[in-house]
Amino acid sequence: MTVIVPLREVTFIEKINNSNTGLANSIIISTNTKSKIIFSNINDRDVLIKKISELLARTGEYRGMSRRLTKCDELKPVVHIRSGSILSGGDNTSDEQIDYDSKPEEGCNSATAIGDEDEPIEPWTLQPALNTIFPLPTNPESAARESVKADLWKLHFLDYGTGISTYRTAKARDLVLLGIPEKLRGELWMLYSGAINELETHPGYYDTLCEGSIGLHSIASEEIERDLHRSLPEHPAFQSHLGIGALRRVLNAYAHRNPSIGYCQAMNIVCSVLLLYASEEEAFWLMVALCERLLPDYYNNKVIGALVDQNVLDELVCEHMPELHQKLAPIGVLSMISLSWFLTIFLSVMPFESALHIVDCFFYDGARVVFQVALTILNVNQSLLLKVRDDSEAMTILGGYIENIRVSDISNLIKESYSKFGKIDEEMIERLRMKHRIRLVPAVYSHESTSSNNGCPLGTM
């Protein structure tokens, strides 16, 4: 069981005299809700207190900024005004902040203002979760399933609390493995990914990015415009200007925040799914968590993160299924699936409802889930894959299997992935990533051909 105490909630930390409590090496943490939490048997207690005190001092600076921003936000109208014929943004050198405390990097792709000032200006508002505006029809069976899951979560919240103060328990993971109810997805994705902390400590940040990216033109903005109507086109939310507008703003805002990434194919697919279950601003912070923490360096022009994880998957297959590795590695299958499966967290290759269950687990347990599921899919199909003659046969087998994973099957597949490959935890993934990154990064940056890449190589999917 783990408990997370956000620094923004902490007001004070101090040592406890052992003789007063009978607890060795203890500290007490006070929060702004008047709660007091005691931790005992802490190694290097003084070092920990010093570190937390330093972080609290920095958090105090953010609190002051947040209070000033909040006062300004109270004066802002609900409806925002935009102008320009193309509502897009991207890699630019605006003075608006890109990272929390710094300006955009110099030398990024330039962006120029576009649009006719005489054109009519159009109002826009930040959208709630698009599923609340464009609900899909449900059958009695799925409605009953959703109701049961929602009731189980209600009971869990009664026992273990809600929001940031909730405990992460084995029961919570079991509920996530069953699939999070649609009405709770946005809330729990934000909670378990840690994105809720970024949103709460940076009020008005997303609005500022949106305003800063409107009317700007760049390579990233052109690519975003091309991909907007390729993002879940079958869903009514993205057949509407409301959904398309929200998707455009989130993608442009992220490109404006992080010019070193800008925009990469596959980001539109993931972002459109986030917008269905989370509000527009929440979807932005989920994208930040995804691109900068959970799948680091995946979405850039050299796809270093994807190349690193190709090697991580290769090593894991070699360790757990050596015979299959000997068969697949020489024909390049492992490198192909690590791109097509990982970049969109299976959303582009698996039935939508089934892939959502993997996304639920991904935000709860991190990248380990994608590796565990990938290994399980390979393991289930091992006997057939050992007979293939080339990569096309292997991809046909895997594609046929994945495309037919139904909602009723996915929970068992995920449970099996935890059962067989549960030892592959986040610590192991980070250790393997570091090992392969040290070897790969110098090679990639010294290879001249990589500098000509622009966007993710999804043609290999």
Tab-separated table of C-alpha atoms in Angstrom:
chain	number	residue	atom	x	y	z
A	1	MET	CA	0.000	0.000	0.000
A	2	THR	CA	1.273	3.481	-0.819
A	3	VAL	CA	0.075	6.959	0.048
A	4	ILE	CA	0.933	10.114	-1.882
A	5	VAL	CA	1.035	13.470	-0.107
A	6	PRO	CA	1.300	16.328	-2.658
A	7	LEU	CA	3.810	18.977	-1.610
A	8	ARG	CA	1.250	21.700	-2.275
A	9	GLU	CA	-0.775	20.261	0.639
A	10	VAL	CA	2.180	20.127	3.062
A	11	THR	CA	2.669	23.027	5.482
A	12	PHE	CA	5.298	21.724	7.876
A	13	ILE	CA	7.644	18.791	8.522
A	14	GLU	CA	9.610	18.008	11.684
A	15	LYS	CA	11.335	15.263	13.625
A	16	ILE	CA	9.561	13.454	16.453
A	17	ASN	CA	11.316	12.696	19.696
A	18	ASN	CA	11.443	8.911	20.032
A	19	SER	CA	10.753	9.041	23.750
A	20	ASN	CA	7.429	10.785	23.149
A	21	THR	CA	6.023	8.247	20.711
A	22	GLY	CA	8.046	5.084	21.027
A	23	LEU	CA	8.575	5.213	17.259
A	24	ALA	CA	12.145	5.153	15.970
A	25	ASN	CA	13.402	7.687	13.406
A	26	SER	CA	9.990	9.313	12.990
A	27	ILE	CA	8.777	12.464	11.300
A	28	ILE	CA	5.428	14.224	11.303
A	29	ILE	CA	3.998	15.979	8.250
A	30	SER	CA	1.276	18.606	8.663
A	31	THR	CA	-1.057	19.545	5.822
A	32	ASN	CA	-3.226	22.567	5.120
A	33	THR	CA	-6.295	20.451	5.922
A	34	LYS	CA	-5.047	20.190	9.536
A	35	SER	CA	-4.154	16.529	9.043
A	36	LYS	CA	-0.990	15.147	10.615
A	37	ILE	CA	0.752	12.102	9.157
A	38	ILE	CA	3.461	10.210	11.054
A	39	PHE	CA	6.151	8.144	9.274
A	40	SER	CA	8.555	5.997	11.274
A	41	ASN	CA	11.659	3.831	10.785
A	42	ILE	CA	13.052	6.237	8.182
A	43	ASN	CA	16.630	5.774	7.058
A	44	ASP	CA	18.617	9.021	6.699
A	45	ARG	CA	15.838	10.949	8.394
A	46	ASP	CA	17.785	14.233	8.525
A	47	VAL	CA	18.600	14.062	4.806
A	48	LEU	CA	14.946	13.448	4.002
A	49	ILE	CA	13.778	16.385	6.132
A	50	LYS	CA	16.314	18.686	4.492
A	51	LYS	CA	15.259	17.607	0.997
A	52	ILE	CA	11.551	18.023	1.686
A	53	SER	CA	12.171	21.413	3.279
A	54	GLU	CA	13.997	22.565	0.138
A	55	LEU	CA	11.147	21.335	-2.066
A	56	LEU	CA	8.612	23.067	0.193
A	57	ALA	CA	10.463	26.346	-0.238
A	58	ARG	CA	10.233	26.014	-4.015
A	59	THR	CA	6.584	24.951	-3.805
A	60	GLY	CA	5.902	28.093	-1.756
A	61	GLU	CA	7.090	30.181	-4.701
A	62	TYR	CA	4.598	28.400	-6.965
A	63	ARG	CA	1.836	28.984	-4.421
A	64	GLY	CA	2.501	32.717	-4.555
A	65	MET	CA	2.418	32.644	-8.351
A	66	SER	CA	-0.801	30.624	-8.309
A	67	ARG	CA	-2.540	33.105	-6.030
A	68	ARG	CA	-1.584	35.976	-8.335
A	69	LEU	CA	-2.737	34.046	-11.403
A	70	THR	CA	-6.025	33.104	-9.759
A	71	LYS	CA	-6.829	36.754	-9.021
A	72	CYS	CA	-6.158	37.620	-12.649
A	73	ASP	CA	-8.225	34.681	-13.869
A	74	GLU	CA	-11.247	35.947	-11.951
A	75	LEU	CA	-11.292	38.960	-14.252
A	76	LYS	CA	-11.154	36.882	-17.439
A	77	PRO	CA	-14.383	36.151	-19.343
A	78	VAL	CA	-15.487	32.572	-19.858
A	79	VAL	CA	-15.536	33.048	-23.618
A	80	HIS	CA	-12.129	33.454	-25.255
A	81	ILE	CA	-11.614	35.345	-28.526
A	82	ARG	CA	-9.494	34.050	-31.360
A	83	SER	CA	-8.615	35.390	-34.781
A	84	GLY	CA	-6.921	34.162	-37.935
A	85	SER	CA	-7.991	31.822	-40.708
A	86	ILE	CA	-5.873	28.919	-39.439
A	87	LEU	CA	-6.121	28.287	-35.719
A	88	SER	CA	-2.858	26.599	-35.066
A	89	GLY	CA	0.466	26.944	-33.324
A	90	GLY	CA	3.699	25.122	-32.814
A	91	ASP	CA	7.442	25.491	-32.501
A	92	ASN	CA	8.015	29.184	-32.026
A	93	THR	CA	10.020	31.755	-30.176
A	94	SER	CA	7.215	33.595	-28.429
A	95	ASP	CA	7.929	35.178	-25.054
A	96	GLU	CA	5.115	33.072	-23.547
A	97	GLN	CA	6.483	30.474	-21.184
A	98	ILE	CA	7.074	27.045	-22.624
A	99	ASP	CA	8.376	25.335	-19.539
A	100	TYR	CA	7.102	26.461	-16.151
A	101	ASP	CA	9.947	28.815	-15.388
A	102	SER	CA	11.657	29.446	-18.716
A	103	LYS	CA	11.111	30.934	-22.135
A	104	PRO	CA	11.106	28.888	-25.372
A	105	GLU	CA	14.379	27.466	-26.518
A	106	GLU	CA	16.283	29.625	-28.967
A	107	GLY	CA	16.859	28.226	-32.416
A	108	CYS	CA	13.486	26.467	-32.640
A	109	ASN	CA	11.465	26.472	-35.845
A	110	SER	CA	10.179	29.964	-36.447
A	111	ALA	CA	6.465	30.722	-36.431
A	112	THR	CA	4.743	33.608	-38.110
A	113	ALA	CA	1.348	35.166	-37.537
A	114	ILE	CA	-1.195	34.411	-40.233
A	115	GLY	CA	-4.738	35.354	-41.029
A	116	ASP	CA	-6.545	38.474	-42.133
A	117	GLU	CA	-7.243	40.974	-39.360
A	118	ASP	CA	-10.490	41.919	-41.126
A	119	GLU	CA	-11.873	38.401	-40.847
A	120	PRO	CA	-14.633	37.928	-38.237
A	121	ILE	CA	-13.394	36.732	-34.845
A	122	GLU	CA	-14.918	33.592	-33.410
A	123	PRO	CA	-15.572	32.819	-29.729
A	124	TRP	CA	-14.406	29.560	-28.195
A	125	THR	CA	-14.720	27.940	-24.807
A	126	LEU	CA	-12.760	25.212	-23.093
A	127	GLN	CA	-14.657	21.978	-23.574
A	128	PRO	CA	-15.611	19.410	-20.926
A	129	ALA	CA	-15.061	15.702	-21.565
A	130	LEU	CA	-16.488	15.223	-25.059
A	131	ASN	CA	-18.317	12.032	-24.102
A	132	THR	CA	-20.609	14.187	-21.962
A	133	ILE	CA	-21.599	16.162	-25.068
A	134	PHE	CA	-21.524	13.310	-27.593
A	135	PRO	CA	-22.530	10.170	-25.654
A	136	LEU	CA	-22.549	6.957	-27.641
A	137	PRO	CA	-25.574	4.642	-27.486
A	138	THR	CA	-25.178	1.754	-25.060
A	139	ASN	CA	-26.805	-1.657	-24.903
A	140	PRO	CA	-28.302	-3.065	-21.684
A	141	GLU	CA	-25.382	-5.457	-21.187
A	142	SER	CA	-22.697	-2.759	-21.287
A	143	ALA	CA	-24.844	-0.413	-19.164
A	144	ALA	CA	-25.183	-3.115	-16.504
A	145	ARG	CA	-21.438	-3.755	-16.608
A	146	GLU	CA	-20.719	-0.044	-16.147
A	147	SER	CA	-23.144	0.130	-13.224
A	148	VAL	CA	-21.468	-2.786	-11.429
A	149	LYS	CA	-18.004	-1.250	-11.878
A	150	ALA	CA	-19.228	2.142	-10.647
A	151	ASP	CA	-20.708	0.541	-7.503
A	152	LEU	CA	-17.438	-1.267	-6.789
A	153	TRP	CA	-15.522	2.009	-7.017
A	154	LYS	CA	-18.002	3.736	-4.690
A	155	LEU	CA	-17.349	1.075	-2.057
A	156	HIS	CA	-13.614	1.412	-2.599
A	157	PHE	CA	-13.753	5.180	-2.116
A	158	LEU	CA	-15.660	4.709	1.148
A	159	ASP	CA	-12.899	2.450	2.470
A	160	TYR	CA	-9.820	4.197	1.103
A	161	GLY	CA	-10.788	7.802	0.409
A	162	THR	CA	-11.108	9.783	-2.810
A	163	GLY	CA	-8.991	12.264	-4.707
A	164	ILE	CA	-5.322	12.867	-4.000
A	165	SER	CA	-5.538	11.397	-0.501
A	166	THR	CA	-6.804	8.002	-1.662
A	167	TYR	CA	-4.621	4.974	-0.965
A	168	ARG	CA	-3.179	2.834	-3.729
A	169	THR	CA	-4.000	-0.717	-2.725
A	170	ALA	CA	-4.079	-4.140	-4.325
A	171	LYS	CA	-7.859	-3.725	-4.456
A	172	ALA	CA	-7.495	-0.496	-6.439
A	173	ARG	CA	-5.325	-2.257	-9.002
A	174	ASP	CA	-7.842	-5.110	-9.279
A	175	LEU	CA	-10.577	-2.570	-10.018
A	176	VAL	CA	-8.415	-0.876	-12.640
A	177	LEU	CA	-7.778	-4.254	-14.292
A	178	LEU	CA	-11.537	-4.658	-14.697
A	179	GLY	CA	-11.664	-1.348	-16.571
A	180	ILE	CA	-12.437	2.051	-15.083
A	181	PRO	CA	-16.079	3.199	-15.464
A	182	GLU	CA	-16.473	5.821	-18.196
A	183	LYS	CA	-17.701	8.488	-15.772
A	184	LEU	CA	-14.583	8.078	-13.606
A	185	ARG	CA	-11.959	7.687	-16.329
A	186	GLY	CA	-10.886	11.312	-16.602
A	187	GLU	CA	-10.733	11.780	-12.843
A	188	LEU	CA	-8.754	8.596	-12.192
A	189	TRP	CA	-6.429	9.049	-15.165
A	190	MET	CA	-5.543	12.481	-13.791
A	191	LEU	CA	-5.070	11.098	-10.282
A	192	TYR	CA	-2.998	8.016	-11.053
A	193	SER	CA	-0.831	9.652	-13.723
A	194	GLY	CA	0.033	12.532	-11.388
A	195	ALA	CA	-1.279	15.039	-13.939
A	196	ILE	CA	-3.698	16.409	-11.330
A	197	ASN	CA	-0.740	17.859	-9.423
A	198	GLU	CA	0.512	19.759	-12.477
A	199	LEU	CA	-2.948	21.148	-13.193
A	200	GLU	CA	-3.519	22.282	-9.615
A	201	THR	CA	-0.151	23.998	-9.267
A	202	HIS	CA	-0.295	25.840	-12.600
A	203	PRO	CA	-3.680	27.568	-12.890
A	204	GLY	CA	-4.143	29.547	-16.100
A	205	TYR	CA	-1.090	27.951	-17.743
A	206	TYR	CA	-3.086	26.121	-20.423
A	207	ASP	CA	-5.125	29.236	-21.242
A	208	THR	CA	-1.893	31.189	-21.656
A	209	LEU	CA	-0.498	28.580	-24.053
A	210	CYS	CA	-3.718	28.566	-26.087
A	211	GLU	CA	-3.716	32.336	-26.400
A	212	GLY	CA	-0.024	32.327	-27.302
A	213	SER	CA	-0.414	29.732	-30.053
A	214	ILE	CA	-3.483	31.201	-31.787
A	215	GLY	CA	-2.798	32.676	-35.201
A	216	LEU	CA	0.730	31.269	-35.423
A	217	HIS	CA	1.940	29.162	-38.310
A	218	SER	CA	4.708	26.562	-38.188
A	219	ILE	CA	5.646	23.121	-39.456
A	220	ALA	CA	3.979	21.611	-36.380
A	221	SER	CA	0.739	23.519	-36.949
A	222	GLU	CA	0.585	22.382	-40.589
A	223	GLU	CA	1.006	18.749	-39.534
A	224	ILE	CA	-1.652	19.151	-36.849
A	225	GLU	CA	-4.150	20.566	-39.371
A	226	ARG	CA	-3.541	17.616	-41.699
A	227	ASP	CA	-4.169	15.079	-38.934
A	228	LEU	CA	-7.173	16.647	-37.161
A	229	HIS	CA	-9.759	14.831	-39.252
A	230	ARG	CA	-7.881	11.530	-39.022
A	231	SER	CA	-8.381	11.345	-35.260
A	232	LEU	CA	-11.226	8.953	-34.369
A	233	PRO	CA	-13.206	10.156	-37.420
A	234	GLU	CA	-15.944	7.621	-36.681
A	235	HIS	CA	-16.753	9.230	-33.323
A	236	PRO	CA	-19.394	12.007	-33.479
A	237	ALA	CA	-17.255	14.219	-31.217
A	238	PHE	CA	-14.681	14.540	-34.005
A	239	GLN	CA	-17.288	15.120	-36.669
A	240	SER	CA	-18.094	18.373	-34.852
A	241	HIS	CA	-16.253	21.701	-34.690
A	242	LEU	CA	-16.360	21.408	-30.884
A	243	GLY	CA	-14.266	18.251	-30.814
A	244	ILE	CA	-11.973	19.294	-33.651
A	245	GLY	CA	-11.442	22.703	-32.024
A	246	ALA	CA	-10.550	21.179	-28.648
A	247	LEU	CA	-8.141	18.724	-30.291
A	248	ARG	CA	-6.519	21.537	-32.283
A	249	ARG	CA	-6.039	23.679	-29.187
A	250	VAL	CA	-4.526	20.914	-27.037
A	251	LEU	CA	-2.086	19.796	-29.745
A	252	ASN	CA	-1.067	23.354	-30.603
A	253	ALA	CA	-0.732	24.270	-26.917
A	254	TYR	CA	1.575	21.315	-26.341
A	255	ALA	CA	3.654	22.171	-29.435
A	256	HIS	CA	3.876	25.736	-28.086
A	257	ARG	CA	4.937	24.462	-24.645
A	258	ASN	CA	7.536	22.043	-25.950
A	259	PRO	CA	9.085	23.085	-29.281
A	260	SER	CA	11.707	20.335	-29.032
A	261	ILE	CA	8.844	17.885	-29.643
A	262	GLY	CA	6.370	20.124	-31.438
A	263	TYR	CA	3.978	17.624	-32.982
A	264	CYS	CA	4.382	14.001	-33.964
A	265	GLN	CA	1.992	11.629	-35.681
A	266	ALA	CA	0.219	9.385	-33.162
A	267	MET	CA	-0.140	12.268	-30.694
A	268	ASN	CA	-3.474	13.129	-32.370
A	269	ILE	CA	-4.845	9.621	-31.816
A	270	VAL	CA	-3.924	9.517	-28.133
A	271	CYS	CA	-5.074	13.096	-27.521
A	272	SER	CA	-8.475	12.515	-29.123
A	273	VAL	CA	-9.101	9.609	-26.743
A	274	LEU	CA	-8.051	11.705	-23.746
A	275	LEU	CA	-10.509	14.427	-24.791
A	276	LEU	CA	-13.388	11.952	-24.719
A	277	TYR	CA	-12.984	11.278	-21.010
A	278	ALA	CA	-11.158	14.332	-19.644
A	279	SER	CA	-11.805	18.040	-19.977
A	280	GLU	CA	-9.735	19.986	-22.481
A	281	GLU	CA	-7.331	21.338	-19.871
A	282	GLU	CA	-7.034	17.927	-18.192
A	283	ALA	CA	-6.282	16.321	-21.576
A	284	PHE	CA	-3.417	18.780	-22.034
A	285	TRP	CA	-1.850	17.809	-18.698
A	286	LEU	CA	-2.327	14.111	-19.485
A	287	MET	CA	-0.408	14.729	-22.727
A	288	VAL	CA	2.353	16.354	-20.676
A	289	ALA	CA	2.511	13.296	-18.403
A	290	LEU	CA	2.514	10.959	-21.391
A	291	CYS	CA	5.132	12.748	-23.510
A	292	GLU	CA	7.473	13.885	-20.765
A	293	ARG	CA	7.310	11.188	-18.088
A	294	LEU	CA	5.518	7.984	-19.059
A	295	LEU	CA	6.846	7.630	-22.618
A	296	PRO	CA	9.798	10.050	-22.559
A	297	ASP	CA	11.369	11.082	-25.881
A	298	TYR	CA	8.888	9.022	-27.894
A	299	TYR	CA	7.373	11.923	-29.772
A	300	ASN	CA	10.310	13.775	-31.299
A	301	ASN	CA	12.089	13.792	-34.642
A	302	LYS	CA	14.657	11.195	-33.595
A	303	VAL	CA	12.199	9.030	-31.583
A	304	ILE	CA	14.982	8.212	-29.111
A	305	GLY	CA	12.496	6.922	-26.559
A	306	ALA	CA	10.902	4.526	-29.038
A	307	LEU	CA	14.321	3.260	-30.142
A	308	VAL	CA	15.317	2.742	-26.517
A	309	ASP	CA	12.130	0.819	-25.771
A	310	GLN	CA	12.642	-1.312	-28.885
A	311	ASN	CA	15.860	-2.493	-27.295
A	312	VAL	CA	14.207	-2.922	-23.897
A	313	LEU	CA	11.493	-5.120	-25.421
A	314	ASP	CA	14.107	-7.045	-27.372
A	315	GLU	CA	16.032	-7.798	-24.172
A	316	LEU	CA	12.873	-8.806	-22.288
A	317	VAL	CA	11.783	-11.193	-25.058
A	318	CYS	CA	15.280	-12.661	-25.141
A	319	GLU	CA	15.150	-13.249	-21.388
A	320	HIS	CA	11.618	-14.642	-21.113
A	321	MET	CA	11.157	-16.319	-24.530
A	322	PRO	CA	14.644	-17.018	-25.903
A	323	GLU	CA	13.486	-19.396	-28.645
A	324	LEU	CA	10.946	-16.890	-29.941
A	325	HIS	CA	13.529	-14.111	-29.785
A	326	GLN	CA	15.896	-16.167	-31.905
A	327	LYS	CA	13.110	-16.524	-34.489
A	328	LEU	CA	11.732	-12.950	-34.572
A	329	ALA	CA	14.733	-10.693	-33.963
A	330	PRO	CA	16.514	-11.401	-37.273
A	331	ILE	CA	13.390	-10.512	-39.328
A	332	GLY	CA	12.746	-7.236	-37.497
A	333	VAL	CA	9.328	-8.038	-36.043
A	334	LEU	CA	10.121	-6.856	-32.528
A	335	SER	CA	11.141	-3.392	-33.724
A	336	MET	CA	7.945	-3.077	-35.784
A	337	ILE	CA	5.558	-3.950	-32.988
A	338	SER	CA	7.285	-1.729	-30.448
A	339	LEU	CA	6.413	1.256	-32.639
A	340	SER	CA	2.901	0.334	-33.697
A	341	TRP	CA	1.832	-0.901	-30.254
A	342	PHE	CA	3.641	1.500	-27.958
A	343	LEU	CA	3.212	4.882	-29.686
A	344	THR	CA	-0.568	4.828	-29.370
A	345	ILE	CA	-0.784	2.464	-26.359
A	346	PHE	CA	-2.527	-0.122	-28.609
A	347	LEU	CA	-5.287	2.362	-29.552
A	348	SER	CA	-4.446	2.183	-33.266
A	349	VAL	CA	-4.251	-1.618	-33.487
A	350	MET	CA	-6.813	-3.004	-31.025
A	351	PRO	CA	-10.623	-2.643	-30.774
A	352	PHE	CA	-11.286	0.685	-29.064
A	353	GLU	CA	-13.030	-0.552	-25.909
A	354	SER	CA	-10.359	-3.183	-25.341
A	355	ALA	CA	-7.492	-0.732	-25.804
A	356	LEU	CA	-9.116	1.606	-23.258
A	357	HIS	CA	-8.598	-1.053	-20.576
A	358	ILE	CA	-4.872	-1.000	-21.356
A	359	VAL	CA	-4.857	2.809	-21.177
A	360	ASP	CA	-6.529	2.565	-17.738
A	361	CYS	CA	-3.714	0.320	-16.502
A	362	PHE	CA	-1.080	2.431	-18.253
A	363	PHE	CA	-2.042	5.563	-16.315
A	364	TYR	CA	-2.186	3.533	-13.091
A	365	ASP	CA	1.058	1.553	-13.401
A	366	GLY	CA	3.060	3.325	-16.103
A	367	ALA	CA	4.957	1.991	-19.118
A	368	ARG	CA	5.488	-1.427	-17.535
A	369	VAL	CA	1.910	-2.254	-18.581
A	370	VAL	CA	2.663	-1.846	-22.284
A	371	PHE	CA	5.696	-4.128	-22.003
A	372	GLN	CA	3.767	-6.720	-19.981
A	373	VAL	CA	0.872	-6.792	-22.452
A	374	ALA	CA	3.230	-6.955	-25.442
A	375	LEU	CA	5.077	-9.905	-23.914
A	376	THR	CA	1.797	-11.675	-23.139
A	377	ILE	CA	0.540	-11.274	-26.709
A	378	LEU	CA	3.801	-12.725	-27.997
A	379	ASN	CA	3.626	-15.549	-25.458
A	380	VAL	CA	0.040	-16.465	-26.369
A	381	ASN	CA	0.968	-16.655	-30.060
A	382	GLN	CA	4.379	-18.221	-29.551
A	383	SER	CA	3.645	-21.616	-31.105
A	384	LEU	CA	2.342	-20.015	-34.320
A	385	LEU	CA	5.115	-17.420	-34.498
A	386	LEU	CA	7.814	-20.092	-34.263
A	387	LYS	CA	6.569	-21.474	-37.608
A	388	VAL	CA	6.607	-18.245	-39.643
A	389	ARG	CA	8.945	-17.791	-42.601
A	390	ASP	CA	9.086	-14.002	-42.766
A	391	ASP	CA	7.988	-10.787	-41.066
A	392	SER	CA	4.739	-10.472	-43.023
A	393	GLU	CA	3.510	-13.840	-41.748
A	394	ALA	CA	4.374	-12.855	-38.184
A	395	MET	CA	2.616	-9.492	-38.441
A	396	THR	CA	-0.455	-11.159	-39.979
A	397	ILE	CA	-0.689	-13.550	-37.026
A	398	LEU	CA	-0.237	-10.816	-34.450
A	399	GLY	CA	-2.533	-8.382	-36.259
A	400	GLY	CA	-5.299	-10.964	-36.571
A	401	TYR	CA	-5.047	-11.814	-32.883
A	402	ILE	CA	-5.047	-8.200	-31.666
A	403	GLU	CA	-7.905	-7.096	-33.918
A	404	ASN	CA	-10.152	-9.762	-32.387
A	405	ILE	CA	-9.517	-9.058	-28.703
A	406	ARG	CA	-12.984	-8.334	-27.327
A	407	VAL	CA	-13.895	-6.457	-24.164
A	408	SER	CA	-14.694	-9.769	-22.499
A	409	ASP	CA	-11.161	-11.005	-23.321
A	410	ILE	CA	-9.032	-8.013	-22.423
A	411	SER	CA	-9.348	-8.259	-18.632
A	412	ASN	CA	-8.081	-11.850	-18.708
A	413	LEU	CA	-5.224	-10.855	-21.015
A	414	ILE	CA	-4.162	-8.021	-18.702
A	415	LYS	CA	-4.447	-10.226	-15.598
A	416	GLU	CA	-2.291	-12.844	-17.324
A	417	SER	CA	0.261	-10.159	-18.175
A	418	TYR	CA	0.550	-9.242	-14.480
A	419	SER	CA	0.670	-12.888	-13.461
A	420	LYS	CA	3.381	-13.961	-15.920
A	421	PHE	CA	5.397	-10.780	-16.217
A	422	GLY	CA	4.579	-8.933	-12.997
A	423	LYS	CA	8.239	-8.836	-11.990
A	424	ILE	CA	8.801	-6.331	-14.788
A	425	ASP	CA	8.093	-3.264	-12.692
A	426	GLU	CA	8.729	0.418	-13.287
A	427	GLU	CA	12.133	0.279	-11.591
A	428	MET	CA	13.289	-2.473	-13.937
A	429	ILE	CA	11.991	-0.608	-17.003
A	430	GLU	CA	13.858	2.552	-16.013
A	431	ARG	CA	17.038	0.595	-15.372
A	432	LEU	CA	16.855	-1.081	-18.796
A	433	ARG	CA	16.016	2.217	-20.473
A	434	MET	CA	19.078	3.834	-18.947
A	435	LYS	CA	21.271	0.936	-20.037
A	436	HIS	CA	20.182	1.145	-23.679
A	437	ARG	CA	19.947	4.942	-23.787
A	438	ILE	CA	23.634	5.272	-22.853
A	439	ARG	CA	24.503	3.115	-25.840
A	440	LEU	CA	21.963	4.460	-28.337
A	441	VAL	CA	21.960	8.215	-27.889
A	442	PRO	CA	25.551	8.862	-29.045
A	443	ALA	CA	25.024	6.575	-32.048
A	444	VAL	CA	21.769	8.266	-33.083
A	445	TYR	CA	23.093	11.797	-32.831
A	446	SER	CA	26.313	10.939	-34.656
A	447	HIS	CA	24.422	9.342	-37.544
A	448	GLU	CA	23.762	12.020	-40.135
A	449	SER	CA	20.744	10.334	-41.656
A	450	THR	CA	18.685	10.734	-38.489
A	451	SER	CA	18.830	14.524	-38.787
A	452	SER	CA	16.631	14.334	-41.896
A	453	ASN	CA	13.808	12.545	-40.073
A	454	ASN	CA	10.736	14.691	-39.477
A	455	GLY	CA	8.083	13.140	-37.266
A	456	CYS	CA	7.578	9.572	-36.124
A	457	PRO	CA	8.183	6.748	-38.591
A	458	LEU	CA	4.654	5.429	-38.465
A	459	GLY	CA	5.008	4.057	-41.941
A	460	THR	CA	6.527	0.999	-40.293
A	461	MET	CA	3.379	0.322	-38.310
